[in-house]
Amino acid sequence: MPKRVERPFAGLVALPNFPVTLLTCAENVMTAVSFHYYSTRPACLQIGVRKDNWTHQLILEHKEFGINLPTADMMDKVKYIGEVSGRVEDKWAATGLTKQRATQIKSVLVAECPVNLECKVVHQVAYEGSHTWFIGRIHAAHVDTSYDKANALLFWMQEFRAMGDVLLKY
Amino acid sequence: MPKRVERPFAGLVALPNFPVTLLTCAENVMTAVSFHYYSTRPACLQIGVRKDNWTHQLILEHKEFGINLPTADMMDKVKYIGEVSGRVEDKWAATGLTKQRATQIKSVLVAECPVNLECKVVHQVAYEGSHTWFIGRIHAAHVDTSYDKANALLFWMQEFRAMGDVLLKY
């Protein structure tokens, strides 16, 4: 297995595709692949946002966010939402997606997403980089009764992928 | 789309499968799904490790780690490495995986993985949870010349999955 020695950034390019989320804060929605869990107890998520995104300013102000998991058949909307800024375009009108009221936060959720998680920011990671990572504690979860993870949407470096087959479950 | 209102932990259970990595530190290797990028400039990764894992102690001591991306055909080894502790078992001997010397860190890498990233810890996230998240700056990347992301391995909550088809590339 011959291996090339690459520069550090090429190491990022080589990463596999990660699940993508529609991140909501206040009335805005953006696409984010910089998303993972943070802790199981307490149940916390983390989300990374570039400092020049409008959502960055909104999360600093409102200290909360919604995580909305799109399905693969929403790919075109997810792509559009990731390409334009809510500062200048009404992404809801353009995509036809529907605002869903949350129960524990004031920010809206995306009704068409089968999973919506309401989070309040508990920490902002101090290390400086291209993104600010916010850690949010989950205060409420809404899960479509027919939700199937097989329909999740993955993204990395200009490539959308579907989830693959289950190889092992235990 | 009827939705159940769930407790916070159920929100974590509902997350899709994430790429899995073999995390190396010193001579040890463990399986971790708590892995993502952190920043593009500088090129940094982040890794979450439970406080009772041996690797947690090793990273605190050595302040570096290796990220090794396994392929789907390594699933059985990845599962085994995730189930036993390097404190008590020789995971290298049991799996037949090979230690590869790194160039910028002293920790070993996994030769059979098509991508190996050498990272030095630059920050430890301060918010307390079940995991400690370490941010590592990438100092070197080794990428198999025939590497294909289609062969990456995903995991979440007792379920391994393959990567799915490319839906859109631009």
XYZ file of C-alpha atoms in Angstrom:
340
model
C 0.000 0.000 0.000
C 2.106 2.974 -1.196
C 1.204 6.173 0.638
C 1.770 9.751 -0.367
C 2.987 12.133 2.314
C 0.611 15.065 2.181
C 0.394 18.540 3.660
C -1.881 18.953 6.708
C -4.832 20.367 4.766
C -4.816 17.321 2.474
C -5.436 15.291 5.616
C -8.748 17.097 6.013
C -9.632 16.553 2.354
C -9.095 12.806 2.847
C -11.755 12.512 5.574
C -14.918 10.506 4.785
C -18.341 12.112 4.448
C -20.111 13.090 7.680
C -23.825 13.428 8.476
C -25.161 16.845 7.566
C -27.590 18.944 9.585
C -29.814 21.947 9.054
C -28.819 24.275 11.868
C -31.445 26.771 13.002
C -31.065 29.819 15.209
C -33.705 32.494 15.685
C -35.535 32.547 12.303
C -32.484 31.482 10.257
C -31.453 28.115 8.827
C -28.064 27.049 7.482
C -26.461 23.790 6.333
C -23.650 22.441 8.532
C -21.519 19.316 8.315
C -19.448 20.435 11.328
C -21.677 18.610 13.761
C -21.234 15.767 16.254
C -22.271 14.707 19.707
C -20.178 16.027 22.567
C -21.241 14.068 25.635
C -23.703 11.330 26.479
C -24.182 12.485 30.108
C -25.235 15.205 30.021
C -26.632 14.762 26.497
C -24.820 17.446 24.500
C -24.146 18.182 20.848
C -21.513 20.391 19.287
C -21.694 22.518 16.172
C -18.935 24.410 14.350
C -19.779 27.654 12.549
C -17.511 29.932 10.527
C -17.097 33.318 12.134
C -18.356 35.194 9.068
C -21.676 33.300 8.921
C -24.778 35.128 10.015
C -25.661 32.139 12.189
C -22.425 32.693 14.149
C -23.649 36.119 15.188
C -27.126 34.763 15.947
C -25.846 31.953 18.214
C -23.639 34.409 20.119
C -26.730 36.550 20.661
C -29.393 33.923 21.405
C -27.219 31.189 22.991
C -29.338 28.380 21.563
C -29.774 26.430 18.340
C -31.841 23.724 16.689
C -30.392 20.609 15.039
C -32.599 19.294 12.241
C -31.595 16.115 10.425
C -32.528 16.204 6.732
C -33.160 13.137 4.573
C -31.425 12.259 1.324
C -34.448 13.322 -0.725
C -34.004 16.874 0.641
C -30.519 17.141 -0.896
C -31.314 19.949 -3.351
C -32.775 22.106 -0.566
C -29.847 21.314 1.725
C -27.398 22.323 -1.008
C -29.245 25.593 -1.664
C -29.435 26.451 2.046
C -25.690 25.873 2.276
C -24.920 28.227 -0.597
C -26.851 31.397 0.244
C -26.958 33.642 3.295
C -30.085 34.277 5.309
C -28.896 37.874 5.539
C -29.929 38.433 1.923
C -32.325 35.637 0.902
C -35.455 34.106 2.401
C -34.423 30.456 2.411
C -37.807 29.331 3.719
C -39.693 30.861 0.809
C -37.124 29.622 -1.726
C -37.174 26.010 -0.513
C -40.778 25.710 0.658
C -39.565 24.358 4.005
C -41.766 25.065 7.015
C -40.878 26.668 10.328
C -41.847 24.506 13.293
C -42.157 26.086 16.701
C -39.856 24.655 19.376
C -40.885 23.908 22.955
C -37.789 24.778 25.001
C -36.061 27.366 22.824
C -37.301 30.376 20.868
C -35.499 29.432 17.641
C -37.518 27.730 14.918
C -37.083 24.116 13.790
C -37.509 22.583 10.311
C -40.835 20.740 10.187
C -39.858 18.509 7.232
C -36.830 17.065 9.063
C -37.634 13.768 10.839
C -35.455 14.654 13.834
C -35.325 18.024 15.612
C -33.194 18.660 18.689
C -33.528 21.797 20.817
C -30.219 22.883 22.338
C -29.060 25.633 24.683
C -25.411 26.694 24.477
C -23.417 25.708 27.555
C -19.891 26.345 26.279
C -17.969 27.979 23.458
C -14.661 26.244 22.692
C -11.781 28.605 23.334
C -9.271 27.418 20.723
C -9.175 29.768 17.727
C -9.589 28.384 14.221
C -11.682 28.900 11.101
C -14.809 27.825 13.032
C -16.239 28.510 16.469
C -17.555 25.312 18.062
C -20.562 25.723 20.326
C -21.565 22.970 22.745
C -25.300 22.725 23.303
C -27.178 20.730 25.875
C -30.237 18.971 24.420
C -33.420 20.156 26.150
C -35.975 18.475 23.882
C -35.965 15.969 21.033
C -38.663 15.405 18.407
C -38.392 12.180 16.423
C -40.594 11.145 13.498
C -42.282 7.880 14.443
C -41.295 6.419 11.050
C -37.738 7.785 11.096
C -35.120 5.541 9.454
C -31.397 6.390 9.682
C -30.916 4.777 6.287
C -32.287 8.029 4.809
C -29.695 10.307 6.401
C -27.578 12.531 4.177
C -23.769 12.671 4.258
C -21.499 15.421 2.967
C -17.841 16.289 2.688
C -15.835 18.530 0.375
C -18.414 19.114 -2.380
C -19.762 15.579 -2.307
C -23.167 14.396 -1.075
C -23.578 10.700 -0.312
C -26.334 8.416 0.921
C -25.902 6.161 3.943
C -24.848 2.643 3.009
C -25.999 -0.802 4.058
C -25.986 -2.037 7.631
C -22.924 -4.293 7.938
C -23.411 -5.371 11.550
C -25.904 -4.596 14.301
C -25.574 -5.821 17.876
C -45.297 13.403 9.917
C -46.216 12.616 13.547
C -43.300 13.146 15.904
C -42.668 11.728 19.340
C -41.324 14.096 21.959
C -38.316 12.347 23.432
C -35.958 12.807 26.344
C -32.591 14.440 25.584
C -30.647 11.155 25.451
C -33.033 9.802 22.809
C -31.928 12.745 20.690
C -28.426 11.299 20.707
C -29.707 7.828 19.857
C -31.475 9.278 16.804
C -28.257 10.620 15.246
C -27.052 9.010 11.990
C -23.890 6.906 11.769
C -20.584 8.804 11.749
C -17.193 7.852 10.264
C -15.141 5.745 12.645
C -11.427 6.041 13.308
C -8.677 3.978 14.895
C -7.117 6.379 17.363
C -3.488 5.726 18.288
C -1.452 7.191 21.122
C 1.957 5.898 22.211
C 1.775 2.144 21.437
C -1.991 1.853 21.990
C -4.893 1.760 19.548
C -8.616 2.254 20.236
C -11.772 2.624 18.144
C -13.472 6.027 18.264
C -16.529 7.413 16.538
C -16.230 10.702 18.456
C -14.124 12.281 15.764
C -14.488 15.275 13.436
C -12.517 18.111 11.958
C -12.209 21.225 14.065
C -10.760 23.894 11.793
C -9.613 24.178 8.192
C -7.019 26.915 8.922
C -5.085 25.827 10.827
C -5.898 22.215 9.821
C -7.099 20.649 13.072
C -9.036 17.554 14.100
C -10.871 16.838 17.329
C -11.307 13.562 19.154
C -13.503 12.729 22.159
C -12.320 10.094 24.639
C -14.059 8.766 27.752
C -12.173 9.649 30.897
C -11.856 6.012 31.992
C -10.173 4.884 28.761
C -6.476 4.140 28.866
C -6.038 6.332 25.777
C -7.371 9.287 27.781
C -4.479 8.956 30.196
C -2.020 8.435 27.331
C -3.118 11.569 25.441
C -2.868 13.666 28.609
C 0.667 12.371 29.025
C 1.949 12.458 25.420
C -0.132 15.365 24.020
C -0.360 13.808 20.579
C -2.381 11.207 18.692
C -2.743 9.463 15.357
C -5.963 9.288 13.347
C -6.143 6.156 11.183
C -9.131 5.679 8.893
C -10.131 2.024 8.576
C -11.966 0.515 5.621
C -15.234 -1.416 5.733
C -13.415 -4.744 5.257
C -11.607 -4.111 8.568
C -14.910 -4.054 10.486
C -14.250 -7.151 12.620
C -10.891 -5.774 13.784
C -12.399 -2.344 14.432
C -15.151 -3.929 16.536
C -12.650 -5.999 18.550
C -10.382 -2.989 19.133
C -13.389 -1.068 20.415
C -14.355 -3.783 22.894
C -11.115 -4.522 24.753
C -8.638 -2.369 26.617
C -4.991 -2.071 25.642
C -4.274 -2.136 29.383
C -4.963 -5.878 29.437
C -4.786 -7.196 25.860
C -2.312 -6.877 22.994
C -4.648 -5.631 20.283
C -1.903 -5.683 17.660
C -1.194 -9.364 18.143
C -4.885 -10.254 18.318
C -5.818 -8.444 15.096
C -2.632 -8.856 13.119
C -2.533 -5.109 12.440
C 0.889 -3.556 11.965
C 2.455 -0.595 13.740
C 3.706 2.058 11.346
C 6.243 4.596 12.549
C 5.111 8.220 12.327
C 7.291 11.086 11.124
C 6.251 14.030 13.328
C 4.985 12.285 16.469
C 6.285 9.403 18.555
C 2.967 7.515 18.631
C 2.502 4.634 16.211
C 0.092 4.593 13.259
C -1.883 1.685 11.761
C -0.158 0.557 8.561
C -3.264 -1.144 7.113
C -5.343 2.055 7.258
C -5.275 3.973 3.949
C -5.154 7.358 5.711
C -2.983 8.247 8.734
C -2.890 11.724 10.244
C -0.292 12.786 12.810
C -1.657 15.298 15.313
C -0.264 17.265 18.251
C -2.720 18.396 20.918
C -3.225 22.173 20.952
C -6.277 22.396 23.212
C -8.409 20.388 25.614
C -12.050 21.495 25.676
C -12.959 22.792 29.098
C -16.635 21.797 29.308
C -17.138 18.693 31.449
C -19.046 15.736 30.092
C -18.709 11.994 29.611
C -15.845 12.599 27.145
C -12.823 14.862 27.005
C -12.411 16.385 23.559
C -8.840 17.009 22.447
C -8.098 19.307 19.512
C -5.061 18.268 17.508
C -3.233 20.168 14.812
C -2.320 17.957 11.836
C 1.453 17.873 11.333
C 1.637 15.154 8.683
C -0.779 13.180 6.514
C -0.197 9.856 4.781
C -2.713 8.914 2.120
C -2.834 5.631 0.201
C -2.484 6.437 -3.499
C -5.476 4.194 -4.251
C -7.638 5.441 -1.343
C -11.378 5.587 -2.064
C -13.774 7.195 0.430
C -16.451 4.749 -0.690
C -14.714 2.173 1.535
C -14.984 4.197 4.761
C -16.727 2.656 7.762
C -19.561 4.327 9.690
C -20.757 3.563 13.213
C -23.349 4.693 15.716
C -25.033 3.012 18.662
C -24.128 -0.635 18.013
C -24.534 -0.373 14.250
C -21.820 -0.473 11.569
C -22.708 0.794 8.118
C -20.977 1.211 4.777
C -20.840 4.530 2.959
C -23.588 4.911 0.377
C -23.650 6.077 -3.225
C -22.482 9.500 -4.354
C -25.657 11.542 -4.883
C -24.029 14.756 -6.135
C -20.461 15.939 -6.664
C -19.548 19.501 -7.659
